[in-house]
PDB file of N, CA and C in Angstrom:
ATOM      1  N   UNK A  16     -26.561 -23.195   7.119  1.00 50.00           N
ATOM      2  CA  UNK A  16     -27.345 -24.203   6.428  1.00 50.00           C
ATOM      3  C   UNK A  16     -26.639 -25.555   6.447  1.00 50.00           C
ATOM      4  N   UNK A  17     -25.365 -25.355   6.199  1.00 57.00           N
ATOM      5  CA  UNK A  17     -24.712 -26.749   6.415  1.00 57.00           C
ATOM      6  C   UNK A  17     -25.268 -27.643   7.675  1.00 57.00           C
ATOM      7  N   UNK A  18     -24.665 -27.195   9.202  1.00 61.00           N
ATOM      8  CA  UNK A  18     -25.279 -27.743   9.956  1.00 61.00           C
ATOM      9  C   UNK A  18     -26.242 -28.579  10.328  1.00 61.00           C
ATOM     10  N   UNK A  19     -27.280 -27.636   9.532  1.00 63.00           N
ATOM     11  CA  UNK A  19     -29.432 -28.190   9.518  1.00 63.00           C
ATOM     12  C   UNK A  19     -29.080 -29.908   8.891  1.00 63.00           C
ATOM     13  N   UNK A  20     -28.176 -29.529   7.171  1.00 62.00           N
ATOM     14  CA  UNK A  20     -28.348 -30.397   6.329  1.00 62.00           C
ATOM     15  C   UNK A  20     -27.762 -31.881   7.048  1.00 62.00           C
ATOM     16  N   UNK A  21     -26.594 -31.413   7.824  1.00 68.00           N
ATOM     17  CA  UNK A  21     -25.565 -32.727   8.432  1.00 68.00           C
ATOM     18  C   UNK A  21     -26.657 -33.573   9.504  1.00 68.00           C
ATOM     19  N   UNK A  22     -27.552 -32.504   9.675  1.00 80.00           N
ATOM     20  CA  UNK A  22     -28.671 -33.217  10.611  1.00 80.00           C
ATOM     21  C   UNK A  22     -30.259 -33.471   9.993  1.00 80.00           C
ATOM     22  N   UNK A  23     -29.706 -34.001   8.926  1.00 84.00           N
ATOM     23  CA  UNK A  23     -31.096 -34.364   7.316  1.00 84.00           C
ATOM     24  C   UNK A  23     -32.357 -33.391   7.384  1.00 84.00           C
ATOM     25  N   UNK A  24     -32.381 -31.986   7.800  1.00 86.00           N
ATOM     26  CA  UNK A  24     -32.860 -31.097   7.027  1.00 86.00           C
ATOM     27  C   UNK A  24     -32.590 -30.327   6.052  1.00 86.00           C
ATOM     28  N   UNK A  25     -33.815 -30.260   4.867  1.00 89.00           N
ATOM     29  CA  UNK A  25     -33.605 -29.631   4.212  1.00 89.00           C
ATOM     30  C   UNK A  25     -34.510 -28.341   3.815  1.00 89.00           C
ATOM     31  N   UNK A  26     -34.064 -27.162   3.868  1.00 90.00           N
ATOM     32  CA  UNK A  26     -34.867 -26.231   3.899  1.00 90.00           C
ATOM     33  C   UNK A  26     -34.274 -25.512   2.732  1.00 90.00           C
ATOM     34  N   UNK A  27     -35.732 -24.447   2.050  1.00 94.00           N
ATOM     35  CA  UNK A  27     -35.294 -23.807   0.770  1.00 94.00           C
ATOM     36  C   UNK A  27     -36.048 -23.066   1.057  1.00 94.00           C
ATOM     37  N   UNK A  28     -35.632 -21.888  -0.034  1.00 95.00           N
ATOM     38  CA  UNK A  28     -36.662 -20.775  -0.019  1.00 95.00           C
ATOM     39  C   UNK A  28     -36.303 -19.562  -0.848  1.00 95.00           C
ATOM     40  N   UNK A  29     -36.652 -18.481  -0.687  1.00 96.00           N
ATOM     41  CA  UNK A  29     -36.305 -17.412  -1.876  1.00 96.00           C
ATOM     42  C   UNK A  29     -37.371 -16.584  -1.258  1.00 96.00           C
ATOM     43  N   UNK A  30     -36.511 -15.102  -2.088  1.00 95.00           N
ATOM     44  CA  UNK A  30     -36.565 -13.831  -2.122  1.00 95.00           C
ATOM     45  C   UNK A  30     -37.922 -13.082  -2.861  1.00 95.00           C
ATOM     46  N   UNK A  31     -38.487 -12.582  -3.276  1.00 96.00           N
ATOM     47  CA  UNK A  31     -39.148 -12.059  -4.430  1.00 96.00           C
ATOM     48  C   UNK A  31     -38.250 -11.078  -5.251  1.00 96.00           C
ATOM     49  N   UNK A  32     -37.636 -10.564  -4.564  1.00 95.00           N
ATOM     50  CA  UNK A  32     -36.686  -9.057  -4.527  1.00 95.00           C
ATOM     51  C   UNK A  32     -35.516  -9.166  -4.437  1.00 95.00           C
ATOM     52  N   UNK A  33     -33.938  -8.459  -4.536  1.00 92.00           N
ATOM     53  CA  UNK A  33     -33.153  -8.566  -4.156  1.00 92.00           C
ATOM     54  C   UNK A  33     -32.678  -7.115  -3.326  1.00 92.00           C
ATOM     55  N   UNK A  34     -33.903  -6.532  -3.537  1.00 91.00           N
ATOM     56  CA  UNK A  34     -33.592  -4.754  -2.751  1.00 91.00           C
ATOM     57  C   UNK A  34     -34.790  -4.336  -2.890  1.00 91.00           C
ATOM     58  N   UNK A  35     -35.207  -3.740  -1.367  1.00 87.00           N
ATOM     59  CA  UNK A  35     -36.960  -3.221  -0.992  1.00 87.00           C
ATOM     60  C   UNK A  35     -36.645  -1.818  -0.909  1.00 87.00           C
ATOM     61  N   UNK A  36     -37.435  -0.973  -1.195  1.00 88.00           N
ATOM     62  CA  UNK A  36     -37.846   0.290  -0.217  1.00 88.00           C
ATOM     63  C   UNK A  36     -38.370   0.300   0.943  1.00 88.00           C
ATOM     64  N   UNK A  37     -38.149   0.651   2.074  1.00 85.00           N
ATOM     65  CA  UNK A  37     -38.263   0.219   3.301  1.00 85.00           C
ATOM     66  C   UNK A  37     -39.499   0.317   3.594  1.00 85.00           C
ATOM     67  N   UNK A  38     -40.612   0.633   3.016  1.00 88.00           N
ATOM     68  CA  UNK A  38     -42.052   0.886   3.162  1.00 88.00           C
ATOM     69  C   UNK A  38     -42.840  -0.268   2.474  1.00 88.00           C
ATOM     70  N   UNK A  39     -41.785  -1.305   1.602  1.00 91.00           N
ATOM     71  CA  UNK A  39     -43.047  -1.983   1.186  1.00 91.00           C
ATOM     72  C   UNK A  39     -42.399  -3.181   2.052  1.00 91.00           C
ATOM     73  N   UNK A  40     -43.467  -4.012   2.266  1.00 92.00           N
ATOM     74  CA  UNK A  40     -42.904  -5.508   2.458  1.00 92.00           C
ATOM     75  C   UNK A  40     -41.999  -6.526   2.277  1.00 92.00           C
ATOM     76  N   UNK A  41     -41.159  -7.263   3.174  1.00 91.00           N
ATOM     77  CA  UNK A  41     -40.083  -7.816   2.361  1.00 91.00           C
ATOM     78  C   UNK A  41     -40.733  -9.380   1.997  1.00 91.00           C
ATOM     79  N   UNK A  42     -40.921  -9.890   0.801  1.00 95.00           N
ATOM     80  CA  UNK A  42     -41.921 -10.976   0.566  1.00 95.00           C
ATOM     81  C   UNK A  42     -41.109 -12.000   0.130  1.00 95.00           C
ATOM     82  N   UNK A  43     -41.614 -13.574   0.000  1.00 96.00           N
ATOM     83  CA  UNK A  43     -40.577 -14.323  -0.385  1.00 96.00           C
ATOM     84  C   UNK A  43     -41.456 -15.735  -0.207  1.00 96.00           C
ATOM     85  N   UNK A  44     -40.778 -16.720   0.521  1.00 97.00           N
ATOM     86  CA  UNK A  44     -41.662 -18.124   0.380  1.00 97.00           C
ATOM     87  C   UNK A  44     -40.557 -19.007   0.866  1.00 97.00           C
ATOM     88  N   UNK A  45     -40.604 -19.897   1.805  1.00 95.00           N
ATOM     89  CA  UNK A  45     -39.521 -21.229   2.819  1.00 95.00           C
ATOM     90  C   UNK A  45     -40.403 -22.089   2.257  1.00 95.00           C
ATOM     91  N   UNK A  46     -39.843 -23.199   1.708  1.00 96.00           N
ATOM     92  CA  UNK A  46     -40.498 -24.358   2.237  1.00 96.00           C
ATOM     93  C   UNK A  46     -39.600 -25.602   2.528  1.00 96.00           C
ATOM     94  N   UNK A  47     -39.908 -26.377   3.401  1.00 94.00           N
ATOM     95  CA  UNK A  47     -39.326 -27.863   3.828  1.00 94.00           C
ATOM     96  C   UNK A  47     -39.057 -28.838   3.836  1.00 94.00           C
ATOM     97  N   UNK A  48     -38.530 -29.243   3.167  1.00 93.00           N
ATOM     98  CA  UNK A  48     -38.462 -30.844   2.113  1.00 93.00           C
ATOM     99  C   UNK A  48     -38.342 -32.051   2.934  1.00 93.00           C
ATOM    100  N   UNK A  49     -37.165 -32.016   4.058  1.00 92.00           N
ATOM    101  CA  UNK A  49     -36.946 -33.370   4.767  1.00 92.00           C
ATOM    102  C   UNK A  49     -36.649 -32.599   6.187  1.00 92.00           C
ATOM    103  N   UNK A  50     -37.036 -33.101   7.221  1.00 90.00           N
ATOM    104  CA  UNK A  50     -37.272 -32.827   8.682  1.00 90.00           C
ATOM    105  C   UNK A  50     -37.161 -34.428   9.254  1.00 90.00           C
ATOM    106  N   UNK A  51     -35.896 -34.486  10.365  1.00 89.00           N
ATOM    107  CA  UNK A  51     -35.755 -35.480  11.383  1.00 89.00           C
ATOM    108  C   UNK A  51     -36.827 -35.655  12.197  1.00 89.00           C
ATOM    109  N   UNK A  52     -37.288 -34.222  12.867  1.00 87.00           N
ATOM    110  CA  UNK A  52     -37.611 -34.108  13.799  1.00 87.00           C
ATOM    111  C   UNK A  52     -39.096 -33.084  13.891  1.00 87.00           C
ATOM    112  N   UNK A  53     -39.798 -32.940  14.883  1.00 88.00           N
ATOM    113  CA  UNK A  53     -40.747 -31.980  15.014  1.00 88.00           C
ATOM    114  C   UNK A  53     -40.580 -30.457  15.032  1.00 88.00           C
ATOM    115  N   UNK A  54     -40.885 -29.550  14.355  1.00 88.00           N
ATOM    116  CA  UNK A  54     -40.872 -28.210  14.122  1.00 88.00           C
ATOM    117  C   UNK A  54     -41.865 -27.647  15.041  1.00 88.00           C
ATOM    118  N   UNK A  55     -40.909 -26.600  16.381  1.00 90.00           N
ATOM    119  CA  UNK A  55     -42.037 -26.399  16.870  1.00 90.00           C
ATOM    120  C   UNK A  55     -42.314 -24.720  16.328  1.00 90.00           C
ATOM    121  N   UNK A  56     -41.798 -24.169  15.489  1.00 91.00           N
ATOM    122  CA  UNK A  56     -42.175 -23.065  14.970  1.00 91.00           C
ATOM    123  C   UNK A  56     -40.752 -22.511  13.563  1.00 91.00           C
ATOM    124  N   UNK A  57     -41.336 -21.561  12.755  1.00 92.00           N
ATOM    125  CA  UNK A  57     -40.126 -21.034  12.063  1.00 92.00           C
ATOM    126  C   UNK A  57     -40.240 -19.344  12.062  1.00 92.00           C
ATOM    127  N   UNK A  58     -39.106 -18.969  12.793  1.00 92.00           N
ATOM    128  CA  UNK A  58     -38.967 -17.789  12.859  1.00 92.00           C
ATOM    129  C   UNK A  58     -37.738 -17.229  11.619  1.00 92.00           C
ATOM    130  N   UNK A  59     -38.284 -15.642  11.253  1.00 91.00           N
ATOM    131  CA  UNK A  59     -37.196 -15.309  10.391  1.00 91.00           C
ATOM    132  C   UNK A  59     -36.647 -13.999  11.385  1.00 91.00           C
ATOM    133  N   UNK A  60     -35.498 -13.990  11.424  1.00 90.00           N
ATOM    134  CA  UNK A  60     -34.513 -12.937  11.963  1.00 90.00           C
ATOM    135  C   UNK A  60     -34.037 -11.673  11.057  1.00 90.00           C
ATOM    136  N   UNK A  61     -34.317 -10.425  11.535  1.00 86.00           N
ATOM    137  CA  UNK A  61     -33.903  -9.601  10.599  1.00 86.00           C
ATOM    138  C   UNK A  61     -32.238  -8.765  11.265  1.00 86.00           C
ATOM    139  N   UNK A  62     -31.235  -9.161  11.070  1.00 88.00           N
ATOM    140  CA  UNK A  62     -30.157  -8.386  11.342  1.00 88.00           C
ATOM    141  C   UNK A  62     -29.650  -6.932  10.952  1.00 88.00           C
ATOM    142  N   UNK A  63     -28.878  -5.994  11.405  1.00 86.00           N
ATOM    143  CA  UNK A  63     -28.447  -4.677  10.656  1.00 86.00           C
ATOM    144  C   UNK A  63     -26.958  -5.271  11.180  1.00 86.00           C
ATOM    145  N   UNK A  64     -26.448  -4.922   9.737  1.00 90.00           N
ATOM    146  CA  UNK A  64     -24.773  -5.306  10.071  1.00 90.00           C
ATOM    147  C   UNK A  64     -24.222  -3.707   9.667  1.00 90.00           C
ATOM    148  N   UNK A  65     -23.543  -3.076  10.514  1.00 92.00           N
ATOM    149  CA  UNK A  65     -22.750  -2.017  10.742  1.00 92.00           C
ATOM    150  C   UNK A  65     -21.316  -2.097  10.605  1.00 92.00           C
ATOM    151  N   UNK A  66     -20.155  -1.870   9.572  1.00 93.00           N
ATOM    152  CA  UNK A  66     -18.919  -2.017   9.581  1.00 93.00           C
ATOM    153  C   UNK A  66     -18.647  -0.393   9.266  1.00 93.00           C
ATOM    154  N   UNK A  67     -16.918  -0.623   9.917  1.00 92.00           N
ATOM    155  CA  UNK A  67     -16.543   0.229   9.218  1.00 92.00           C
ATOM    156  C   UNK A  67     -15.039  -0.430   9.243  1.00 92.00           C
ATOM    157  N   UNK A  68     -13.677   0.389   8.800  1.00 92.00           N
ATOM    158  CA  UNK A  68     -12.486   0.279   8.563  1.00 92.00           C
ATOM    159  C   UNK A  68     -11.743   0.851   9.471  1.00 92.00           C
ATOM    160  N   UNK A  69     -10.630  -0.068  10.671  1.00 91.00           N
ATOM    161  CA  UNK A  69      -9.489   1.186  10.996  1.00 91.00           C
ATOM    162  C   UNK A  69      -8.627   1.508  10.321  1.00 91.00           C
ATOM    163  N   UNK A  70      -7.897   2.628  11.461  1.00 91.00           N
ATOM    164  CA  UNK A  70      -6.978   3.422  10.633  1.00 91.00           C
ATOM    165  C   UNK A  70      -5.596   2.275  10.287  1.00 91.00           C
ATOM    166  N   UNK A  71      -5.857   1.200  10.782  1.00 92.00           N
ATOM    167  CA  UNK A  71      -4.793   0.086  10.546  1.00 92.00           C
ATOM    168  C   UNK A  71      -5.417  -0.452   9.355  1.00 92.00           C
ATOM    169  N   UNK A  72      -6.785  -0.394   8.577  1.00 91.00           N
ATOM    170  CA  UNK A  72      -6.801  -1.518   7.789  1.00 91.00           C
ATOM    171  C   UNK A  72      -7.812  -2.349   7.890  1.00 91.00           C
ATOM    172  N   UNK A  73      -8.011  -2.542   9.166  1.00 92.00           N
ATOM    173  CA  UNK A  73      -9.328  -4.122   9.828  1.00 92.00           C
ATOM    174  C   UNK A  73     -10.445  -3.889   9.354  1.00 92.00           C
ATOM    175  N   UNK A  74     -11.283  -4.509   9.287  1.00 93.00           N
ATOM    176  CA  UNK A  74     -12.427  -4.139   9.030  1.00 93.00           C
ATOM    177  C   UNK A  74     -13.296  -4.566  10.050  1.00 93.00           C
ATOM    178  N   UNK A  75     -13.671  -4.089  11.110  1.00 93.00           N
ATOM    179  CA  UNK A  75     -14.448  -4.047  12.148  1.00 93.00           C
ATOM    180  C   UNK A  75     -16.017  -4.127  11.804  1.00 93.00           C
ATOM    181  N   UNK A  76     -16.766  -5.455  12.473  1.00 93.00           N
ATOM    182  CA  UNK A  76     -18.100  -5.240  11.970  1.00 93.00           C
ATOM    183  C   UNK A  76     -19.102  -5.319  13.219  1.00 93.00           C
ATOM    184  N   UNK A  77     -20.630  -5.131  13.642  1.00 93.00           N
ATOM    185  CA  UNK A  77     -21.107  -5.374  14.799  1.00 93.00           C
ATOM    186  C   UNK A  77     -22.364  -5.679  14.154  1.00 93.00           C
ATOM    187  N   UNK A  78     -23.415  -6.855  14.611  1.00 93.00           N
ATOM    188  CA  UNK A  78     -24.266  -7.231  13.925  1.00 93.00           C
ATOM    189  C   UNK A  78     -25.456  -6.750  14.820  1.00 93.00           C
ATOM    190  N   UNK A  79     -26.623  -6.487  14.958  1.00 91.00           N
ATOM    191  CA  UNK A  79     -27.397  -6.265  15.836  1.00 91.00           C
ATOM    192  C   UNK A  79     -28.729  -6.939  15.461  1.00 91.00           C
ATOM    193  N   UNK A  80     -29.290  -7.787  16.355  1.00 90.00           N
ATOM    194  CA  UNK A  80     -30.936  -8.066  15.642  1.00 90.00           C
ATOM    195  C   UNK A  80     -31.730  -6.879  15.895  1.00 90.00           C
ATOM    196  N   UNK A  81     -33.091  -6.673  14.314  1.00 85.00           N
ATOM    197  CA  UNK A  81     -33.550  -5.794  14.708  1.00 85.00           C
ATOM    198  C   UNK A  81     -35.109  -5.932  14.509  1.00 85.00           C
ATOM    199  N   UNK A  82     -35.855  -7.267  13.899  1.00 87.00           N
ATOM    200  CA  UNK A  82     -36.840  -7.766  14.154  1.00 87.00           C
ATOM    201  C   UNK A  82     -36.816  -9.085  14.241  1.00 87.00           C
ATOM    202  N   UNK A  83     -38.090  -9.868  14.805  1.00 90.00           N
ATOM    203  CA  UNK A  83     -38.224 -11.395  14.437  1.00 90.00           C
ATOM    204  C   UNK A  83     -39.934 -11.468  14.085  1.00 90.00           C
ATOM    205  N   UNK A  84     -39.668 -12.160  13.027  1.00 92.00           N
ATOM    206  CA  UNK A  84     -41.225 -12.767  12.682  1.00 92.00           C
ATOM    207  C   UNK A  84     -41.336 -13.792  12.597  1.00 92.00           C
ATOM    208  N   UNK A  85     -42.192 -14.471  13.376  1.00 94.00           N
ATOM    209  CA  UNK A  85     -42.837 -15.917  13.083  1.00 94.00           C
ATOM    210  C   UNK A  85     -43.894 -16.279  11.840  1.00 94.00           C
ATOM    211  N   UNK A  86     -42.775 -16.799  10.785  1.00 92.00           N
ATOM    212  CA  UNK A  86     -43.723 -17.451   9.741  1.00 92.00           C
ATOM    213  C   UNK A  86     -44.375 -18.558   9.724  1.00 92.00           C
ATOM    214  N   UNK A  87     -44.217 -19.893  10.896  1.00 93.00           N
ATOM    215  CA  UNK A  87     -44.959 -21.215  10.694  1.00 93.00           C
ATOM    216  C   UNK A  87     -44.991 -21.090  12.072  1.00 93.00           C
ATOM    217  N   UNK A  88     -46.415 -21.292  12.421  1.00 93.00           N
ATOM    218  CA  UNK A  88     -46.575 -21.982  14.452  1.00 93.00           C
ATOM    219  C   UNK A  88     -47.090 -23.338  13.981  1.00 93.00           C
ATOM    220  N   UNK A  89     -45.848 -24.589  14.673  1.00 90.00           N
ATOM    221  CA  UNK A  89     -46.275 -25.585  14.605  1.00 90.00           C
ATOM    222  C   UNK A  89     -45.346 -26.519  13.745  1.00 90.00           C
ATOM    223  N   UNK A  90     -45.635 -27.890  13.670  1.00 90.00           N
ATOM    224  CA  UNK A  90     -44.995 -28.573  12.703  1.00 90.00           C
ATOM    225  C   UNK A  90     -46.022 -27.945  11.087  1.00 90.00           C
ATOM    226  N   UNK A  91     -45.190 -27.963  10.416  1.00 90.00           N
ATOM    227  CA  UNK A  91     -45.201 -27.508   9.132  1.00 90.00           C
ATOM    228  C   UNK A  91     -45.360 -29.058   8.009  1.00 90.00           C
ATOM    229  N   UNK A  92     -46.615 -28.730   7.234  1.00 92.00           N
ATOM    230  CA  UNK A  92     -45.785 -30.242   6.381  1.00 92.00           C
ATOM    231  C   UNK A  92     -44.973 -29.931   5.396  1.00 92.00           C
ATOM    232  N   UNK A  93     -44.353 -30.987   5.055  1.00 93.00           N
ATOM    233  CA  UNK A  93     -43.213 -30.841   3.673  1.00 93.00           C
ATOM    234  C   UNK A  93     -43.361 -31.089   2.836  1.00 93.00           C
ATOM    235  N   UNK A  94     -42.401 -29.631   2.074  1.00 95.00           N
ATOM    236  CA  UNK A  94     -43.231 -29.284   0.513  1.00 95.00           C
ATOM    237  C   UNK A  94     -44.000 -28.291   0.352  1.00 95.00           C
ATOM    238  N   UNK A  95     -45.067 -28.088   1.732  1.00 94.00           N
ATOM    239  CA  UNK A  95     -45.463 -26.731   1.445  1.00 94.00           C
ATOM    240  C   UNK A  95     -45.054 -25.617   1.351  1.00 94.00           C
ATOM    241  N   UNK A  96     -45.227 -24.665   0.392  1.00 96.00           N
ATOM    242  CA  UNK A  96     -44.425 -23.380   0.407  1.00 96.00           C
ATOM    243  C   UNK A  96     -44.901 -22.384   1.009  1.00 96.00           C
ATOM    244  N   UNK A  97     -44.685 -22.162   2.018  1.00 95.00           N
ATOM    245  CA  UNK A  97     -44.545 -21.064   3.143  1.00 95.00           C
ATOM    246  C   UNK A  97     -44.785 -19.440   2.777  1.00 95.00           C
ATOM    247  N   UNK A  98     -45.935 -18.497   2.624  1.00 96.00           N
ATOM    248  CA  UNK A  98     -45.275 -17.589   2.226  1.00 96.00           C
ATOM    249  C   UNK A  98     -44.673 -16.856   3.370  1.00 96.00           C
ATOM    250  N   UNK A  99     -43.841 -16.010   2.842  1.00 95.00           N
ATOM    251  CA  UNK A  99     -43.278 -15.011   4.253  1.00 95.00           C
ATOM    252  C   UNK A  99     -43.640 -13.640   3.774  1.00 95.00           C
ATOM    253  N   UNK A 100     -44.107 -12.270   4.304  1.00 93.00           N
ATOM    254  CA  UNK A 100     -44.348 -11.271   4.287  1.00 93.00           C
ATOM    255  C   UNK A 100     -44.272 -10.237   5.267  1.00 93.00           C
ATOM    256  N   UNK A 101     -43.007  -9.681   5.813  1.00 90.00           N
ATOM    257  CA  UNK A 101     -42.490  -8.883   6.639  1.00 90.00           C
ATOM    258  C   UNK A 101     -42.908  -7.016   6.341  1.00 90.00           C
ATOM    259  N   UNK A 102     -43.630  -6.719   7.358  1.00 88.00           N
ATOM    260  CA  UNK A 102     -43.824  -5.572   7.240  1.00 88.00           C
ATOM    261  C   UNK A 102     -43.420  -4.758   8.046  1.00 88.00           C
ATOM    262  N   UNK A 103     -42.749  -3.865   7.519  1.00 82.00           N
ATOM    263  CA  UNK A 103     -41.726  -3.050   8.412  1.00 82.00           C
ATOM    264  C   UNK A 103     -42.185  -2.193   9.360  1.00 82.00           C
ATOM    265  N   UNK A 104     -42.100  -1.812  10.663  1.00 78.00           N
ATOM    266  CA  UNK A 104     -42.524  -0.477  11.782  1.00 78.00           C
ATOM    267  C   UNK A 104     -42.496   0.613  11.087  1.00 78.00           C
ATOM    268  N   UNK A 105     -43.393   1.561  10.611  1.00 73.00           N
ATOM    269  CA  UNK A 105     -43.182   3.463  10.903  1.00 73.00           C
ATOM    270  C   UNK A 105     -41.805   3.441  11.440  1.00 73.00           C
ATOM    271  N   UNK A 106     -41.534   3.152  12.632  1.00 68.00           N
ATOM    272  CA  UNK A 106     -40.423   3.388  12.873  1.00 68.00           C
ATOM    273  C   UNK A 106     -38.714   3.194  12.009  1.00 68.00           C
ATOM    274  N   UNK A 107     -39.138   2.701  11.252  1.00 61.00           N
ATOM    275  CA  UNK A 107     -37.873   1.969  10.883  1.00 61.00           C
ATOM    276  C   UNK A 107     -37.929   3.357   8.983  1.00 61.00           C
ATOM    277  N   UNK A 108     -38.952   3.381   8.557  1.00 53.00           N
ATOM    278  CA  UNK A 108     -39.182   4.723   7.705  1.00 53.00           C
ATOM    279  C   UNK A 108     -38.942   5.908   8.018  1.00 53.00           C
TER     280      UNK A 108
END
């Protein structure tokens, strides 16, 4: 987020939840306050982070993406609040 901000965006947003059951939806809301530039879409990334510990101590981690959803096609205006609503594969239950 730093980054976005050093380059005068500002983006916010929130959770509904802080822990789903993997069957319901993960729901929430982005919205966009200040934008330099043209938005040509907003995607949300879903990661699985996998660690474990060696026998030295380290803590070894490997991140993997494991969905993407597109919540805005297009420039977006600012201020509007975005909802987001991710619904998970059968597969992933």
């Amino acid at each position: 987020a730093g980054a976005l901000l050093n380059q005068g965006f500002t983006i916010k947003g929130g959770l509904d939840k802080s822990a789903w059951f993997i069957e319901q939806p993960l729901t929430g809301w982005i919205t966009v306050e200040a934008c330099p530039s043209r938005i040509l879409s907003i995607d949300l990334e879903l990661c699985r982070i996998e660690g474990c510990t060696t026998s030295e101590g380290q803590n070894v981690s490997e991140t993997t993406t494991v969905q993407f959803t597109q919540i805005a096609d297009g420039n977006v205006s600012l201020g509007l609040k975005i909802p987001i609503c991710v619904v998970f594969p059968r597969l992933y239950c």
